[in-house]
Amino acid sequence: MKTTSLAGGGLLIGFNLFESCKPGVEPPVDLASLDYNDFNAFIKIADNGAVTIFSPNPEIGQGVKTAMPMIIAEELDVAWKDVYVLQAPLDTKNFTRQVAGGSQSIRHGWEPLRQTGATARQLLVNAAAARWGVDPRECTTKEGIISNAKGETLGYGDVVQEAAALEIPEDVALKSVKEFSIIGQEIPNVDLDEIVTGKPLFGLDYKKEGMVIACVLRPPAFGQKLVSVEESGARALPGVLDVIRFGDKVAVLAQDTWTAMKGKAALKAEWGNDEPLESTEDHDRILTDLLDGREFTTMRKDGNVEKAFAEADMVLERTYESPFLPHNCMEPMNFYADVTPERIHLVGPIQTPEGTAHQIAEVLGRDFSEISLEMTRQGGGFGRRLYGDFAVEAAEVSNLAKRPVKVVFTREDDMADGIYRPAIKYRIKASVRDGQITGYHLKEAAINSNMYGLIPNFFPAGALENYQVDVAKFDSKITTGAWRAPYTNFLAFAEQSFFDELFEQMGADKIQSRIDLLEKVKGTTDDRIQYSPGRMQEVIRMAAEKSGWGTPKEGVYQGFAAYYCHNSHVAEVADVVMENGEPVVKRVVCVVDCGIVINPSGARNQVEGGVIDGIGHALYGNFAFRDGRPQALNFNDYRLIRMNEIPRVESYFVQNEESPTGLGEPALPPAGAAMANAIFAATGKRLYNQPFVNALKDVKIPEKEIIG
């Protein structure tokens, strides 16, 4: 801190970032200058003991670039301070499942990554034992130091060259959970310095000599085709290098992004369509007709729901509706491509590098082996970057332009040319007889629905004798796909809100009733059931305890939800108060059973971010189409949750020794339901449609109060 007197009076207090650095801090090691030996595709160890670990999977903010190397470093038994982490490129020979999607990176990588680190550790031990002439079983390791029974020690760097030449051992021993010294510790994000100091890290940061920027004009409405385009206005702008038409798109190439954007705006295009263009009103009618119709695909049918309904004392039926949603990643879509006769060099933010590379090879008629793809850190993914359309565009434009190109989306491009969460309607019907739920029928009607997956086998499957799930879809020209926690992001709200209302009408305890239903699933031999009833019961009980369920402070109303998805069990309690006659979410308690928690700080980030994302989109997320055109193109038209509207989120993890499961998505689905059930407790109003703001009118938090 420095203070300076101003000439006109007063005091200026300044902060010098560089002078504030801790004294004696050494500059980062120049990794390229070290003499490395490769142990495998993941690990390089230098003769000075420095360890570089490559993180194979795309980093979209879910923390795998930190967590995956932590798993390797744990079994390698190296001090974390000696570890440097680098993003690995696409490498189909040495890596498997280089994908960021479905919250599966850690789950799938857990055992292979442990084996990778343990194998390298055993090689180092074997090399040290050979030098000492002792049995490797007499040696131990700790933080990169190998010791023998005589008290002699060698560092990993001392034996790295001999170790790298040894035969790969088989059946290496893995640590017990009690021996972990890195896993379970609070480890800062390995990219933290680059993020906060603005060093090049993201796709938009990437630059290459000779690279030009391309902004692409695409059809303004889904279902339209390009008839003609007048290019003269764009070509006349200083700095515009070329205008290239490909398919129904037109790319404007320039030396900088702003000029490319201006050039695209100067294009005059004529568009046509062969069929009527779709509107949100059309979708609403179509989905209702699907629910009322008989053209369903039955995904699961246990017992006879119709018989259960006919014999019931009470039948409850409700319909729940959700709109399309864009992904709205902080970093708009972008990708670099340099297509030459010899090779195709690709760089950028992508969740599916291998699939995208194959897609580009097919489009360009090239061999997959000619493609090299490097991944940058991604400013959000949420499923949008599972689809490599923007990367394919970059490759197509580069191929036609015969020069390296980076395609850059504007925010308007990002929202108008998205891969959206599909609009969905659910109709749920349940029967009660003699105080027990006897039947349950779930109908889904969705736009372009092709991701039914395991949803028919989630709770309450297995808990009810008469249970049926039917699905129907409408094929639309509007592009849809995965959106954070696909399908469950809305289904959890519908089902958990329905159960809350059902238990209310039954006069049953909302916590105990869920526990009782789960008890019926225990001991099942039905291998279709994906969730664990016991683990779900545990998170329910823990959430009730941590939130003070049933004994809130005066003026606080609580809502509960529990859900299983992405192999993890989650329970949440939302606290709502009334302010100025409107319900306000103040606190959410979230309990997660995701098995062993690799990095608690990263885990909390995922849980809290998921809860906030779930609450924000349930409250405000709305995206409509009129004649095929999106009705919101930027954040002045599309409402997101604001910082002073964010509740306090308390996250807790069940401590066990189960293998890790998903964490990037499971906290989002129950959040909307917990909030809706709390709003009912506060107002007596049931919510059936998202966004909730349409039903609640103005939901607001006074600006004077910011909740941390």
mmCIF file of C-alpha atoms in Angstrom, residues 85-258:
data_model
loop_
_atom_site.group_PDB
_atom_site.id
_atom_site.type_symbol
_atom_site.label_atom_id
_atom_site.label_comp_id
_atom_site.label_asym_id
_atom_site.label_seq_id
_atom_site.Cartn_x
_atom_site.Cartn_y
_atom_site.Cartn_z
ATOM 1 C CA VAL A 85 0.994 -29.290 -14.301
ATOM 2 C CA LEU A 86 0.551 -28.902 -18.038
ATOM 3 C CA GLN A 87 -2.474 -29.457 -20.255
ATOM 4 C CA ALA A 88 -1.949 -32.475 -22.472
ATOM 5 C CA PRO A 89 -2.957 -32.317 -26.148
ATOM 6 C CA LEU A 90 -5.283 -34.795 -27.821
ATOM 7 C CA ASP A 91 -3.454 -38.131 -27.783
ATOM 8 C CA THR A 92 -5.610 -41.114 -28.686
ATOM 9 C CA LYS A 93 -2.700 -43.548 -28.393
ATOM 10 C CA ASN A 94 -1.828 -42.822 -24.778
ATOM 11 C CA PHE A 95 -5.013 -41.389 -23.275
ATOM 12 C CA THR A 96 -8.594 -42.609 -23.130
ATOM 13 C CA ARG A 97 -11.790 -40.598 -22.736
ATOM 14 C CA GLN A 98 -10.331 -37.107 -23.167
ATOM 15 C CA VAL A 99 -13.775 -35.651 -22.606
ATOM 16 C CA ALA A 100 -15.281 -33.092 -20.239
ATOM 17 C CA GLY A 101 -18.885 -34.182 -19.941
ATOM 18 C CA GLY A 102 -21.269 -36.034 -17.687
ATOM 19 C CA SER A 103 -19.142 -35.314 -14.597
ATOM 20 C CA GLN A 104 -17.216 -38.475 -15.379
ATOM 21 C CA SER A 105 -13.553 -37.401 -15.689
ATOM 22 C CA ILE A 106 -12.515 -38.266 -12.124
ATOM 23 C CA ARG A 107 -14.807 -41.296 -11.899
ATOM 24 C CA HIS A 108 -13.323 -42.879 -15.024
ATOM 25 C CA GLY A 109 -9.784 -41.728 -14.299
ATOM 26 C CA TRP A 110 -9.601 -42.734 -10.628
ATOM 27 C CA GLU A 111 -8.061 -46.208 -10.972
ATOM 28 C CA PRO A 112 -5.984 -45.622 -14.145
ATOM 29 C CA LEU A 113 -4.461 -42.423 -12.749
ATOM 30 C CA ARG A 114 -3.589 -44.116 -9.475
ATOM 31 C CA GLN A 115 -1.977 -46.981 -11.372
ATOM 32 C CA THR A 116 -0.026 -44.473 -13.458
ATOM 33 C CA GLY A 117 1.492 -42.771 -10.413
ATOM 34 C CA ALA A 118 2.104 -46.006 -8.513
ATOM 35 C CA THR A 119 3.859 -47.613 -11.485
ATOM 36 C CA ALA A 120 6.267 -44.691 -11.839
ATOM 37 C CA ARG A 121 6.931 -44.779 -8.079
ATOM 38 C CA GLN A 122 7.734 -48.497 -8.240
ATOM 39 C CA LEU A 123 10.147 -47.905 -11.131
ATOM 40 C CA LEU A 124 12.003 -45.317 -9.060
ATOM 41 C CA VAL A 125 12.102 -47.622 -6.051
ATOM 42 C CA ASN A 126 13.397 -50.487 -8.203
ATOM 43 C CA ALA A 127 16.174 -48.284 -9.574
ATOM 44 C CA ALA A 128 17.244 -47.158 -6.091
ATOM 45 C CA ALA A 129 17.120 -50.731 -4.781
ATOM 46 C CA ALA A 130 19.318 -51.913 -7.650
ATOM 47 C CA ARG A 131 21.896 -49.221 -6.889
ATOM 48 C CA TRP A 132 21.918 -50.179 -3.213
ATOM 49 C CA GLY A 133 21.768 -53.922 -3.916
ATOM 50 C CA VAL A 134 18.720 -54.418 -1.693
ATOM 51 C CA ASP A 135 15.214 -55.848 -2.091
ATOM 52 C CA PRO A 136 12.787 -53.156 -3.354
ATOM 53 C CA ARG A 137 10.325 -54.310 -0.700
ATOM 54 C CA GLU A 138 12.714 -52.967 1.943
ATOM 55 C CA CYS A 139 12.460 -49.447 0.510
ATOM 56 C CA THR A 140 9.952 -46.730 1.314
ATOM 57 C CA THR A 141 9.089 -43.382 -0.271
ATOM 58 C CA LYS A 142 7.943 -40.030 1.009
ATOM 59 C CA GLU A 143 7.621 -36.762 -0.892
ATOM 60 C CA GLY A 144 10.068 -37.752 -3.621
ATOM 61 C CA ILE A 145 12.659 -39.351 -1.329
ATOM 62 C CA ILE A 146 13.462 -43.080 -1.334
ATOM 63 C CA SER A 147 14.819 -44.648 1.867
ATOM 64 C CA ASN A 148 16.182 -48.094 2.688
ATOM 65 C CA ALA A 149 16.433 -50.046 5.943
ATOM 66 C CA LYS A 150 19.939 -48.674 6.598
ATOM 67 C CA GLY A 151 18.694 -45.100 6.572
ATOM 68 C CA GLU A 152 20.235 -44.282 3.196
ATOM 69 C CA THR A 153 18.227 -41.977 0.950
ATOM 70 C CA LEU A 154 18.031 -41.030 -2.710
ATOM 71 C CA GLY A 155 15.874 -38.431 -4.357
ATOM 72 C CA TYR A 156 13.749 -39.283 -7.360
ATOM 73 C CA GLY A 157 16.013 -37.096 -9.466
ATOM 74 C CA ASP A 158 19.054 -39.152 -8.428
ATOM 75 C CA VAL A 159 17.734 -42.345 -10.013
ATOM 76 C CA VAL A 160 15.426 -40.992 -12.686
ATOM 77 C CA GLN A 161 17.605 -42.008 -15.621
ATOM 78 C CA GLU A 162 18.027 -45.610 -14.473
ATOM 79 C CA ALA A 163 14.343 -45.856 -13.553
ATOM 80 C CA ALA A 164 13.110 -44.684 -16.932
ATOM 81 C CA ALA A 165 15.042 -47.512 -18.606
ATOM 82 C CA LEU A 166 13.635 -50.322 -16.431
ATOM 83 C CA GLU A 167 10.953 -52.804 -17.404
ATOM 84 C CA ILE A 168 7.442 -51.722 -16.431
ATOM 85 C CA PRO A 169 6.363 -53.543 -13.229
ATOM 86 C CA GLU A 170 2.990 -55.229 -12.963
ATOM 87 C CA ASP A 171 0.557 -55.441 -10.041
ATOM 88 C CA VAL A 172 1.928 -52.393 -8.247
ATOM 89 C CA ALA A 173 0.611 -51.671 -4.756
ATOM 90 C CA LEU A 174 -1.730 -48.711 -4.298
ATOM 91 C CA LYS A 175 -1.908 -46.620 -1.147
ATOM 92 C CA SER A 176 -4.692 -47.112 1.350
ATOM 93 C CA VAL A 177 -6.993 -44.151 1.897
ATOM 94 C CA LYS A 178 -5.425 -43.621 5.332
ATOM 95 C CA GLU A 179 -2.036 -43.088 3.658
ATOM 96 C CA PHE A 180 -3.220 -40.228 1.432
ATOM 97 C CA SER A 181 -1.290 -37.007 1.944
ATOM 98 C CA ILE A 182 -2.336 -35.017 -1.151
ATOM 99 C CA ILE A 183 -5.822 -36.301 -1.900
ATOM 100 C CA GLY A 184 -8.231 -34.626 0.505
ATOM 101 C CA GLN A 185 -6.035 -31.541 0.944
ATOM 102 C CA GLU A 186 -6.983 -27.988 -0.045
ATOM 103 C CA ILE A 187 -4.929 -27.476 -3.214
ATOM 104 C CA PRO A 188 -5.160 -24.153 -5.090
ATOM 105 C CA ASN A 189 -6.149 -24.259 -8.728
ATOM 106 C CA VAL A 190 -2.988 -24.810 -10.786
ATOM 107 C CA ASP A 191 -4.060 -22.062 -13.217
ATOM 108 C CA LEU A 192 -4.817 -19.536 -10.483
ATOM 109 C CA ASP A 193 -1.803 -17.302 -11.182
ATOM 110 C CA GLU A 194 -2.552 -17.135 -14.898
ATOM 111 C CA ILE A 195 -6.224 -16.449 -14.272
ATOM 112 C CA VAL A 196 -5.776 -13.554 -11.849
ATOM 113 C CA THR A 197 -2.836 -11.956 -13.674
ATOM 114 C CA GLY A 198 -4.360 -12.242 -17.126
ATOM 115 C CA LYS A 199 -1.695 -14.426 -18.699
ATOM 116 C CA PRO A 200 -2.675 -16.167 -21.976
ATOM 117 C CA LEU A 201 -4.635 -19.262 -21.020
ATOM 118 C CA PHE A 202 -8.029 -19.350 -22.740
ATOM 119 C CA GLY A 203 -8.931 -19.912 -26.359
ATOM 120 C CA LEU A 204 -9.581 -16.212 -26.929
ATOM 121 C CA ASP A 205 -6.029 -15.524 -25.734
ATOM 122 C CA TYR A 206 -4.430 -17.781 -28.344
ATOM 123 C CA LYS A 207 -2.376 -16.059 -31.037
ATOM 124 C CA LYS A 208 -0.182 -17.395 -33.809
ATOM 125 C CA GLU A 209 1.971 -15.551 -36.327
ATOM 126 C CA GLY A 210 0.058 -15.080 -39.567
ATOM 127 C CA MET A 211 -3.307 -15.783 -37.924
ATOM 128 C CA VAL A 212 -6.379 -13.841 -39.039
ATOM 129 C CA ILE A 213 -9.747 -13.457 -37.327
ATOM 130 C CA ALA A 214 -12.981 -14.670 -38.887
ATOM 131 C CA CYS A 215 -16.474 -13.645 -37.859
ATOM 132 C CA VAL A 216 -19.221 -15.702 -39.479
ATOM 133 C CA LEU A 217 -22.658 -14.644 -40.681
ATOM 134 C CA ARG A 218 -25.115 -17.485 -40.090
ATOM 135 C CA PRO A 219 -28.849 -17.838 -40.829
ATOM 136 C CA PRO A 220 -30.760 -15.527 -38.468
ATOM 137 C CA ALA A 221 -33.543 -18.084 -38.001
ATOM 138 C CA PHE A 222 -33.458 -21.851 -37.615
ATOM 139 C CA GLY A 223 -34.771 -23.381 -40.834
ATOM 140 C CA GLN A 224 -33.523 -20.604 -43.130
ATOM 141 C CA LYS A 225 -31.039 -20.924 -45.979
ATOM 142 C CA LEU A 226 -28.777 -18.377 -47.659
ATOM 143 C CA VAL A 227 -30.172 -17.220 -51.025
ATOM 144 C CA SER A 228 -27.658 -14.503 -51.880
ATOM 145 C CA VAL A 229 -25.184 -12.133 -50.256
ATOM 146 C CA GLU A 230 -23.840 -8.729 -51.229
ATOM 147 C CA GLU A 231 -20.184 -8.571 -50.117
ATOM 148 C CA SER A 232 -19.096 -5.142 -51.409
ATOM 149 C CA GLY A 233 -19.803 -3.260 -48.185
ATOM 150 C CA ALA A 234 -17.658 -5.621 -46.177
ATOM 151 C CA ARG A 235 -14.829 -5.756 -48.707
ATOM 152 C CA ALA A 236 -14.679 -1.950 -48.800
ATOM 153 C CA LEU A 237 -13.851 -1.678 -45.092
ATOM 154 C CA PRO A 238 -10.172 -1.009 -44.309
ATOM 155 C CA GLY A 239 -8.616 -4.102 -42.732
ATOM 156 C CA VAL A 240 -11.031 -6.656 -44.213
ATOM 157 C CA LEU A 241 -8.898 -9.263 -45.959
ATOM 158 C CA ASP A 242 -11.438 -11.579 -47.556
ATOM 159 C CA VAL A 243 -15.056 -12.707 -47.619
ATOM 160 C CA ILE A 244 -15.689 -16.438 -47.970
ATOM 161 C CA ARG A 245 -19.002 -18.205 -48.463
ATOM 162 C CA PHE A 246 -19.298 -21.798 -47.296
ATOM 163 C CA GLY A 247 -22.649 -23.553 -47.270
ATOM 164 C CA ASP A 248 -25.289 -21.225 -45.806
ATOM 165 C CA LYS A 249 -22.652 -19.173 -43.989
ATOM 166 C CA VAL A 250 -20.350 -16.282 -44.865
ATOM 167 C CA ALA A 251 -17.025 -15.593 -43.116
ATOM 168 C CA VAL A 252 -15.382 -12.172 -43.018
ATOM 169 C CA LEU A 253 -11.608 -12.325 -42.467
ATOM 170 C CA ALA A 254 -9.653 -9.454 -40.918
ATOM 171 C CA GLN A 255 -6.490 -8.791 -38.960
ATOM 172 C CA ASP A 256 -8.431 -8.059 -35.783
ATOM 173 C CA THR A 257 -11.729 -9.036 -34.192
ATOM 174 C CA TRP A 258 -13.361 -5.600 -34.292
#
